[in-house]
Tab-separated table of C-alpha atoms and ligand atoms in Angstrom:
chain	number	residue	atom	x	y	z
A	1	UNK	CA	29.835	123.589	221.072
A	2	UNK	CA	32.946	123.062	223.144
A	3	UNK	CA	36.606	124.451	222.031
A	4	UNK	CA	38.920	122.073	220.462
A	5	UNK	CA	41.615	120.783	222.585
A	6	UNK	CA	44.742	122.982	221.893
A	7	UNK	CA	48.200	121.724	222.581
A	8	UNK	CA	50.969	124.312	223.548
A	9	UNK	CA	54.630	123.469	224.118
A	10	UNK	CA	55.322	124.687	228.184
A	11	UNK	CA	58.481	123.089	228.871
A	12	UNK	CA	62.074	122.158	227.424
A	13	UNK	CA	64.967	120.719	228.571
A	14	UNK	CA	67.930	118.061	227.305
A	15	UNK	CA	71.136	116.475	228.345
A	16	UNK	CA	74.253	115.924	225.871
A	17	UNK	CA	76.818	114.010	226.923
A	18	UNK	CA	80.402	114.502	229.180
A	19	UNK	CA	82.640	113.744	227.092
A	20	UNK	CA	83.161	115.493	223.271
A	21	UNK	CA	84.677	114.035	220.465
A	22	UNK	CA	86.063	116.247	217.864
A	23	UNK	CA	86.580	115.283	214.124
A	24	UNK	CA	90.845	115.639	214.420
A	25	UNK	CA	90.026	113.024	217.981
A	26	UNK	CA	88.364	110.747	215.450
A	27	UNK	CA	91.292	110.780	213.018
A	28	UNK	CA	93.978	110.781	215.689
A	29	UNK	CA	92.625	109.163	218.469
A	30	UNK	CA	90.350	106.689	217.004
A	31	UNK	CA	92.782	105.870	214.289
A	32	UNK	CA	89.527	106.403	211.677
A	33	UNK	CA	90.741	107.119	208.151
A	34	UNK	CA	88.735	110.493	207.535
A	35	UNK	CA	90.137	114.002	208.483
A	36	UNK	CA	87.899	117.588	210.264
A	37	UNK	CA	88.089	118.785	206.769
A	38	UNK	CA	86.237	115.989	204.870
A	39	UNK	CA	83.726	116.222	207.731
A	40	UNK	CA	83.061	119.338	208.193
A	41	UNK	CA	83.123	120.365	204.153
A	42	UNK	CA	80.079	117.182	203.435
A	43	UNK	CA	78.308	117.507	206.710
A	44	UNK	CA	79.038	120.764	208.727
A	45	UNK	CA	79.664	118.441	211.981
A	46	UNK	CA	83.001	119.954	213.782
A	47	UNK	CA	82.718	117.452	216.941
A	48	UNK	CA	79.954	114.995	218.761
A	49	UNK	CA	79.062	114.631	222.429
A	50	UNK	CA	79.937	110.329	223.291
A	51	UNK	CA	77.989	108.517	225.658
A	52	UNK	CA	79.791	107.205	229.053
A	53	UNK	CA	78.913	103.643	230.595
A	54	UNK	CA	76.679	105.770	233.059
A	55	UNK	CA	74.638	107.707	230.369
A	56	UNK	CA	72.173	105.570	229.052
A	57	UNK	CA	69.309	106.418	226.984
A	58	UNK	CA	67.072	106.324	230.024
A	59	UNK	CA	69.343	108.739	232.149
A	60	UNK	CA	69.864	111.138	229.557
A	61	UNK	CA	66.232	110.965	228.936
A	62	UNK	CA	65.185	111.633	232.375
A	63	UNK	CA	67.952	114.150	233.262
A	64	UNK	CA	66.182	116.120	229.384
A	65	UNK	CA	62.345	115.821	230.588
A	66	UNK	CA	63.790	117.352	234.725
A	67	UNK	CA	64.654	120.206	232.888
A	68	UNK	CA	61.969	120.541	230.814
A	69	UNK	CA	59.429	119.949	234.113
A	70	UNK	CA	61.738	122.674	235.862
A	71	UNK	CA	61.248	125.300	232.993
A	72	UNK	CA	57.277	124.732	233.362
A	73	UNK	CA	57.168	124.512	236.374
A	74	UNK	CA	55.650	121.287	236.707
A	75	UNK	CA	55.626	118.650	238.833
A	76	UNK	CA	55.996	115.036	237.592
A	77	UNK	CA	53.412	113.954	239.859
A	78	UNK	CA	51.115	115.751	237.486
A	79	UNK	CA	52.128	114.145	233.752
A	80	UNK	CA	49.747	111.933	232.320
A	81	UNK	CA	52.365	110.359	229.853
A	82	UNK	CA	55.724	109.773	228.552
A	83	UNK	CA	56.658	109.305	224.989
A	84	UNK	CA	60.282	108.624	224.226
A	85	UNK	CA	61.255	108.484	220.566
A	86	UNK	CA	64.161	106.605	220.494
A	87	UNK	CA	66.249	103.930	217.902
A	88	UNK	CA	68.573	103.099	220.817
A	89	UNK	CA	66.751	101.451	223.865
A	90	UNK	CA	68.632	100.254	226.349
A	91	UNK	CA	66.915	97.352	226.137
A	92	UNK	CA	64.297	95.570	224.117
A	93	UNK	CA	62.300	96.116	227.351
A	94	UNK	CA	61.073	97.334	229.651
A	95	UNK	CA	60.204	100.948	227.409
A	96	UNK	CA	63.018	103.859	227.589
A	97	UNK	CA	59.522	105.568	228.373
A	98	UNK	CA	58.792	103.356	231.828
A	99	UNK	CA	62.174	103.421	232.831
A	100	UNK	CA	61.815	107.662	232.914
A	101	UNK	CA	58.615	107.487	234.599
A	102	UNK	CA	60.861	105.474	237.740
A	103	UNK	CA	63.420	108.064	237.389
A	104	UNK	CA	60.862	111.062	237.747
A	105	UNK	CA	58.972	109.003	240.667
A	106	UNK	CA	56.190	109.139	238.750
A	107	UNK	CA	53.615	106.043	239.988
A	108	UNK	CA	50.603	107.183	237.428
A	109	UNK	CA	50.208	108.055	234.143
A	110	UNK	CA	51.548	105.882	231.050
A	111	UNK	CA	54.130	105.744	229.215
A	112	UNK	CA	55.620	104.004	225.441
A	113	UNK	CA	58.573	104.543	223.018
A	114	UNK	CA	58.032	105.332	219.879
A	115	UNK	CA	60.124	103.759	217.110
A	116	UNK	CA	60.796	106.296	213.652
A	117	UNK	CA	64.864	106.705	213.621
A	118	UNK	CA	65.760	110.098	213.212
A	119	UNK	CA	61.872	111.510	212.559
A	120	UNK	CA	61.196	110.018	215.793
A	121	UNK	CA	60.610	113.406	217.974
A	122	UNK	CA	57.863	114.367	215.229
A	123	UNK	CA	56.027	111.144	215.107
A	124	UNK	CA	56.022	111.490	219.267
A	125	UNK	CA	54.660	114.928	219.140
A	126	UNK	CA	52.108	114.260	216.552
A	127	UNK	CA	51.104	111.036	218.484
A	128	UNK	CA	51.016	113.253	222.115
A	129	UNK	CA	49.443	115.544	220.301
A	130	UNK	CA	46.048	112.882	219.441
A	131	UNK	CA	46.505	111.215	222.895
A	132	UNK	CA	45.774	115.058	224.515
A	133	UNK	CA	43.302	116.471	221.569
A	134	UNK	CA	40.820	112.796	222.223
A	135	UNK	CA	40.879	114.080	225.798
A	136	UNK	CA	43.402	111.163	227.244
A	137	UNK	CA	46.249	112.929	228.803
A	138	UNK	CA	46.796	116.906	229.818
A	139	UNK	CA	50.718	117.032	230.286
A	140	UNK	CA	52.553	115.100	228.047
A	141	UNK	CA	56.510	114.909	228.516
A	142	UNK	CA	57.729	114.141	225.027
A	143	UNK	CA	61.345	113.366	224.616
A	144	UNK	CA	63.704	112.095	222.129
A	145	UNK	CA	66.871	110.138	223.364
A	146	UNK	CA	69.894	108.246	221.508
A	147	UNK	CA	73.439	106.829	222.169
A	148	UNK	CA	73.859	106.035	218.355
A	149	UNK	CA	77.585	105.666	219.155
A	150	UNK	CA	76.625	101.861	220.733
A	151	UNK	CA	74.979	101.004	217.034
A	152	UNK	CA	77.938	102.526	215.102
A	153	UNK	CA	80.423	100.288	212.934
A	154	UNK	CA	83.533	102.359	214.115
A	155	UNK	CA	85.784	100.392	211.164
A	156	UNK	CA	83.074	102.282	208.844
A	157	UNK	CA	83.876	105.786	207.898
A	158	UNK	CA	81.002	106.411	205.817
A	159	UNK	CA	79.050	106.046	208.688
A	160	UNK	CA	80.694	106.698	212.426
A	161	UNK	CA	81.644	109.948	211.719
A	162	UNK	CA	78.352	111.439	211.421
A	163	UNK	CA	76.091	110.557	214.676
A	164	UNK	CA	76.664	111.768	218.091
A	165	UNK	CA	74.647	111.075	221.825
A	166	UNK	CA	72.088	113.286	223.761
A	167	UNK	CA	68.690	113.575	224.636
A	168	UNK	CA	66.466	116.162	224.475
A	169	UNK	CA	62.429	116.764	225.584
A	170	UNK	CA	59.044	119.227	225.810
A	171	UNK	CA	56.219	119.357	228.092
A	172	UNK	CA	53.128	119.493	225.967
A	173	UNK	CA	50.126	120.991	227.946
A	174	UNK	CA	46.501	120.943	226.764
A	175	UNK	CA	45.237	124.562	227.257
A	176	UNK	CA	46.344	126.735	224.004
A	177	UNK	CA	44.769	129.325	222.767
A	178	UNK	CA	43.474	129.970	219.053
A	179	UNK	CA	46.264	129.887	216.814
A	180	UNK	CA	48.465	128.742	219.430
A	181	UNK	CA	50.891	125.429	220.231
A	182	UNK	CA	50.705	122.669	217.998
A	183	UNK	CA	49.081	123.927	214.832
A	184	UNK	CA	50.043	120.640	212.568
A	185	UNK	CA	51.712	117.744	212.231
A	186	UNK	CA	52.373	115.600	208.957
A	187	UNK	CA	53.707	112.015	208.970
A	188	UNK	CA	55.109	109.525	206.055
A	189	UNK	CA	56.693	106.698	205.620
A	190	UNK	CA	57.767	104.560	202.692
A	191	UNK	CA	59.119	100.724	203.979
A	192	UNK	CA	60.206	100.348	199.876
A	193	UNK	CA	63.587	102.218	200.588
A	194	UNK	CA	64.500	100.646	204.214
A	195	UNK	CA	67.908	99.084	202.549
A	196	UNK	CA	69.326	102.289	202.574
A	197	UNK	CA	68.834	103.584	206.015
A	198	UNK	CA	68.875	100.574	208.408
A	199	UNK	CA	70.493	98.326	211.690
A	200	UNK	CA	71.136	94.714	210.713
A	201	UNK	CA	71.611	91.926	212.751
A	202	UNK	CA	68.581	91.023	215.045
A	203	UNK	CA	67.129	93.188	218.013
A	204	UNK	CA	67.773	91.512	220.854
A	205	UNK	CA	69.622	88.320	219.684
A	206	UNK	CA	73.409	89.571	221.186
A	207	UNK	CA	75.082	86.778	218.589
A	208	UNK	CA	74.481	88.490	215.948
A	209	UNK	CA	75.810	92.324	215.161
A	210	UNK	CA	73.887	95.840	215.318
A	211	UNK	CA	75.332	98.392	213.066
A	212	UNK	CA	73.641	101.099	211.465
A	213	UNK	CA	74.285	101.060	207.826
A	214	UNK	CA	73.781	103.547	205.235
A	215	UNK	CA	73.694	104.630	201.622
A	216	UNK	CA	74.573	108.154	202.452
A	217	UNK	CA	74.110	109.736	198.824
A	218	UNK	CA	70.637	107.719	198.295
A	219	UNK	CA	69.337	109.096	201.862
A	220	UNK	CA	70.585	112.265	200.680
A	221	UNK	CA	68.684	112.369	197.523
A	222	UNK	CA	65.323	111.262	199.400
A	223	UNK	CA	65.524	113.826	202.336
A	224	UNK	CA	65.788	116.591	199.955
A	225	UNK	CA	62.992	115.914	198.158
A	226	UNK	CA	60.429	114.357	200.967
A	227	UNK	CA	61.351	117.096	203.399
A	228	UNK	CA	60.467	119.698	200.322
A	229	UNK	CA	57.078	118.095	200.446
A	230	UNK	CA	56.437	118.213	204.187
A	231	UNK	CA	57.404	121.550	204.737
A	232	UNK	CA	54.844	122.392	201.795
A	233	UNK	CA	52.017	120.260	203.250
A	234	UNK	CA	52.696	121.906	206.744
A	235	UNK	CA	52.580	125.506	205.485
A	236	UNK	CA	49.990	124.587	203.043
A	237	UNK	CA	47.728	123.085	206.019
A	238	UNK	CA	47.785	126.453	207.251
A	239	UNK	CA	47.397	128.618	204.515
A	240	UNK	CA	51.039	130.209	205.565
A	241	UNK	CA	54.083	130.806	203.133
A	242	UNK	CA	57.737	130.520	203.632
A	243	UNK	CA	58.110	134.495	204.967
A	244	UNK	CA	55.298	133.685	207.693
A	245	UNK	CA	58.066	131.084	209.286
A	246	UNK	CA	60.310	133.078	212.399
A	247	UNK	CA	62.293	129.923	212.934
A	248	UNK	CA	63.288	126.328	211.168
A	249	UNK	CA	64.122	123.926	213.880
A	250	UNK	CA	65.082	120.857	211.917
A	251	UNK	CA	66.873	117.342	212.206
A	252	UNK	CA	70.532	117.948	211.920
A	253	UNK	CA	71.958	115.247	209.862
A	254	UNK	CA	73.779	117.548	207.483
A	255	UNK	CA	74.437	121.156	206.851
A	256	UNK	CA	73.850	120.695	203.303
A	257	UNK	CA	70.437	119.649	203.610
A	258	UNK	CA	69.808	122.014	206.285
A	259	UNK	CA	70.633	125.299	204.370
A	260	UNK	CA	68.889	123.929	200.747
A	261	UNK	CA	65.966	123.308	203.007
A	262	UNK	CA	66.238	127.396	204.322
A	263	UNK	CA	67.068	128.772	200.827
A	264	UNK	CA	63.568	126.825	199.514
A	265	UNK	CA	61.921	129.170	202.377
A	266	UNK	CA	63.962	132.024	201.523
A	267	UNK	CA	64.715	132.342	205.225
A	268	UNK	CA	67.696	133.825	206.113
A	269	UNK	CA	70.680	131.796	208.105
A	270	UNK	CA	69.918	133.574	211.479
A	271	UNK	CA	66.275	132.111	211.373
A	272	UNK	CA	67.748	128.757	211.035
A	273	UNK	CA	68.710	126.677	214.712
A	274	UNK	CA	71.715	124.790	213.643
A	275	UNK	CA	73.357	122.235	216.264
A	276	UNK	CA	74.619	120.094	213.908
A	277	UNK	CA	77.756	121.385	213.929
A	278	UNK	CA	78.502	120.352	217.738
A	279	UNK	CA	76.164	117.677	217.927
A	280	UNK	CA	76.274	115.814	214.855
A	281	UNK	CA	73.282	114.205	214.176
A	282	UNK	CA	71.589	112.715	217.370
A	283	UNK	CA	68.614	110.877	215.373
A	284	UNK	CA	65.528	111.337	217.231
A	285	UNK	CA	67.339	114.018	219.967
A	286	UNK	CA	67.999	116.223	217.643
A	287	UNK	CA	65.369	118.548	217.244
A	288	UNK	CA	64.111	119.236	220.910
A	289	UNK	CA	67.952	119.409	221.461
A	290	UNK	CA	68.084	122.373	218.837
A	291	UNK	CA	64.714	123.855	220.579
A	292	UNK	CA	66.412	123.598	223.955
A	293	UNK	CA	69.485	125.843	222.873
A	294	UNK	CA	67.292	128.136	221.075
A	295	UNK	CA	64.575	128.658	223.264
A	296	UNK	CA	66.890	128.816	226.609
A	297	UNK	CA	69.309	131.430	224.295
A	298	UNK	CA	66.077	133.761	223.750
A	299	UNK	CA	65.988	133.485	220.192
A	300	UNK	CA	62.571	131.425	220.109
A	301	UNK	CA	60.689	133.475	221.933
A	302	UNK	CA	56.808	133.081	222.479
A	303	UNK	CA	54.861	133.947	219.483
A	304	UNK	CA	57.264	132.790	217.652
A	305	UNK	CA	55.967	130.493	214.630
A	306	UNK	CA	58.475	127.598	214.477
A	307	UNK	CA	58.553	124.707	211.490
A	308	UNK	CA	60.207	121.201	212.638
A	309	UNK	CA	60.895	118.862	209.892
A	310	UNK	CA	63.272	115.343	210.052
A	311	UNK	CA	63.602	112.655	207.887
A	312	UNK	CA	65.235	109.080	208.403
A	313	UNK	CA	65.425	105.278	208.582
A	314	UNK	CA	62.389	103.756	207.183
A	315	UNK	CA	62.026	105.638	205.487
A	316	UNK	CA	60.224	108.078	207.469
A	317	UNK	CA	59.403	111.688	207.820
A	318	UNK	CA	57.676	114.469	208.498
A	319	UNK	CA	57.317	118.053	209.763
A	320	UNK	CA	55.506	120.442	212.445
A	321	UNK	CA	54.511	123.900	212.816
A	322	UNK	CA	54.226	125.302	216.463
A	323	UNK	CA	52.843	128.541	217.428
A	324	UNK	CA	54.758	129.340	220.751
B	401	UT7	O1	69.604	111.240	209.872
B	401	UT7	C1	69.173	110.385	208.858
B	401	UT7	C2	69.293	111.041	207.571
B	401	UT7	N1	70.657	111.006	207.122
B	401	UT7	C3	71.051	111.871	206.218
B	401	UT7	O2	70.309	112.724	205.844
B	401	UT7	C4	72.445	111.706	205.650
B	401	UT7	C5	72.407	112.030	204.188
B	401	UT7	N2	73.678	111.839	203.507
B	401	UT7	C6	74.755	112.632	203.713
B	401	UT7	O3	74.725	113.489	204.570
B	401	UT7	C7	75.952	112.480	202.817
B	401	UT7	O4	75.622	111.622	201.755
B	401	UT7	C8	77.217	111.934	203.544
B	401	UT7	C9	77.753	113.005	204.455
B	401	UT7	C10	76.845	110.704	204.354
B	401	UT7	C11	78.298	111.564	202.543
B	401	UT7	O5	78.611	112.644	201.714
B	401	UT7	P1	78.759	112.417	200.138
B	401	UT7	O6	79.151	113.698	199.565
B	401	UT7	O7	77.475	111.814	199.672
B	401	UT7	O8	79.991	111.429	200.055
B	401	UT7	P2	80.067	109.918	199.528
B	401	UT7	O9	79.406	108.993	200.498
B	401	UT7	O10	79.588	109.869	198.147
B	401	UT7	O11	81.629	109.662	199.582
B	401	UT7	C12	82.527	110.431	198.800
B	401	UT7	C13	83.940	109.949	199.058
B	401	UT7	C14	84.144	108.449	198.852
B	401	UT7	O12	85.404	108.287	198.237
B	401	UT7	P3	85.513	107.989	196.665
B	401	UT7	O13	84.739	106.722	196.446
B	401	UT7	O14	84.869	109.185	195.992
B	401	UT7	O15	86.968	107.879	196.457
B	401	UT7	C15	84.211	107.900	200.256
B	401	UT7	O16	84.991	106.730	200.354
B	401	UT7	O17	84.351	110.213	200.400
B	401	UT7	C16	84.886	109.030	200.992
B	401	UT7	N3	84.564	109.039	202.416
B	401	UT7	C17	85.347	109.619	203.353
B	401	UT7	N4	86.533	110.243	203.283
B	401	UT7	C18	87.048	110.754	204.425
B	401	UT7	C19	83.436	108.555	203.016
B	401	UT7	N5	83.490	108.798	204.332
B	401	UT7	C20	84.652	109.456	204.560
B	401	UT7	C21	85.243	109.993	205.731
B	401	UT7	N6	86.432	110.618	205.620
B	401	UT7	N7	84.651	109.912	206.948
């Protein structure tokens, strides 16, 4: 009998934004009722990377997966397929995916967004993952991209504070060893609570208004208790406990959640890649973002056994465990 098709993770890369917006800029410049104290004692966020007319989701996107190419040393000529999670398309269509492909020169291969909010990065890995383990695709650039600040109600506190712009992506490439790359991936999603977590107005209809809208206590209450679960189901998949974890590379919505997430797996706060406090929280960007730094710092080194976990709109969420 043949080996399974392993997945490892070859490649990162990402791209934040110019220009940074810090929480005092919000209340002074922006004239936003809130203050870097309010922010930074609910969320941990200090400041947020904003989006220029010339960084779109695409650009950013392509400028992540160049880097990630360069640090594996791959060509784009040889990718078989592009998965961009992302809520914030430039457009309805053509895919953020496509538009990357023209950016890399790439004139084979496929490529498709992938729509799950802020657990989008872990629905496109788990879904590369498939395409590459049914034998469809070898080298997989996965990438997660966002300029939330276009879908933000800026007259809405509650909400514009939080979210920030940047992209961030992997190379998967089949070829792992045993016990190596992607060891799991676990995927929910519950359309019963999608009031709390949403954009209204219509995609694509520009006469009517796109604003992310949130019950920020509700989503609070949900994430702590689904993201409990799929960090149990991923360790439990594997017959691995909390101590067997080197690193937690998770969304980064909010410190809070972050750190009750870590104390549950008793791992210590240097184990723990936190961005969230110059990022905010970049949705689907987030976590390949936070593997960038890491990785490119030398604290994920290979060997390393790293857990991903995100939850958002949808609701959806899920988690990861990568051998690197
Ligand atoms: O990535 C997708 C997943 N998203 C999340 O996981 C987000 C989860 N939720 C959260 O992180 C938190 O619920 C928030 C950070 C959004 C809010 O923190 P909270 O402790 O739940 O605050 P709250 O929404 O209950 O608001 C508390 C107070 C309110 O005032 P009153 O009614 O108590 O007088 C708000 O009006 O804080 C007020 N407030 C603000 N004050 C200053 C809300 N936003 C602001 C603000 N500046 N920006």
């Amino acid at each position: 009998m043949s080996d399974p098709i392993r997945v490892r993770l070859t490649g990162v890369g990402g791209y934040l934004p110019r220009d940074v917006v810090t929480n005092d800029d919000l209340a002074r410049k922006f004239g936003i009722e809130t203050s870097d104290e309010w922010i930074r004692t609910r969320t941990g966020i200090g400041q947020r990377h904003i989006a220029s007319g010339d960084e779109t989701t695409a650009s950013m996107a392509a400028e992540a997966a160049r880097q990630a190419l360069d640090y594996a040393g791959v060509d784009a000529s040889q990718v078989d397929a592009v998965l961009v999670a992302t809520a914030t398309p430039d457009q309805v269509f053509p895919a953020v995916a496509v538009q990357v492909q023209a950016c890399l020169g790439m004139t084979a291969g496929f490529g498709f967004d992938i729509s799950a909010a802020c657990s989008g990065f872990v629905y496109a890995l788990a879904t590369a993952t498939a395409l590459m383990q049914s034998g469809q695709a070898n080298k997989v650039l996965v990438i997660g991209s966002e300029v939330f600040s276009r879908l933000l109600d800026w007259t809405d506190r509650s909400t514009c504070v939080l979210f920030g712009d940047g992209a961030g992506a992997v190379l998967l490439e089949t070829g792992a060893g045993e016990g190596e790359g992607v060891l799991s991936t676990h995927l929910h999603s519950d359309g019963r609570t999608g009031d709390i977590l949403y954009v209204d107005g219509a995609a694509g209809c520009p006469s009517t208004s796109q604003h992310l809208r949130m019950q920020g206590r509700e989503v609070f209450r949900h994430a702590v208790v689904k993201l409990s679960q799929a960090v149990d189901e991923a360790l439990e998949a594997n017959g691995l406990t909390g101590q067997d974890i080197q690193w937690m590379v998770p969304h980064q919505a909010n410190l809070r959640i972050i750190e009750g997430m870590a104390k549950k797996l008793a791992l210590p706060a240097d184990r723990v890649v936190v961005t969230v406090d110059r990022h905010a929280n970049t949705s689907a960007a987030s976590i390949p973002l936070a593997l960038n730094e890491a990785v490119r710092d030398g604290r994920v080194r290979k060997g390393d056994l790293v857990l991903m976990e995100a939850l958002g709109g949808g609701l959806t969420w899920g988690s990861a465990l990568i051998r690197m």
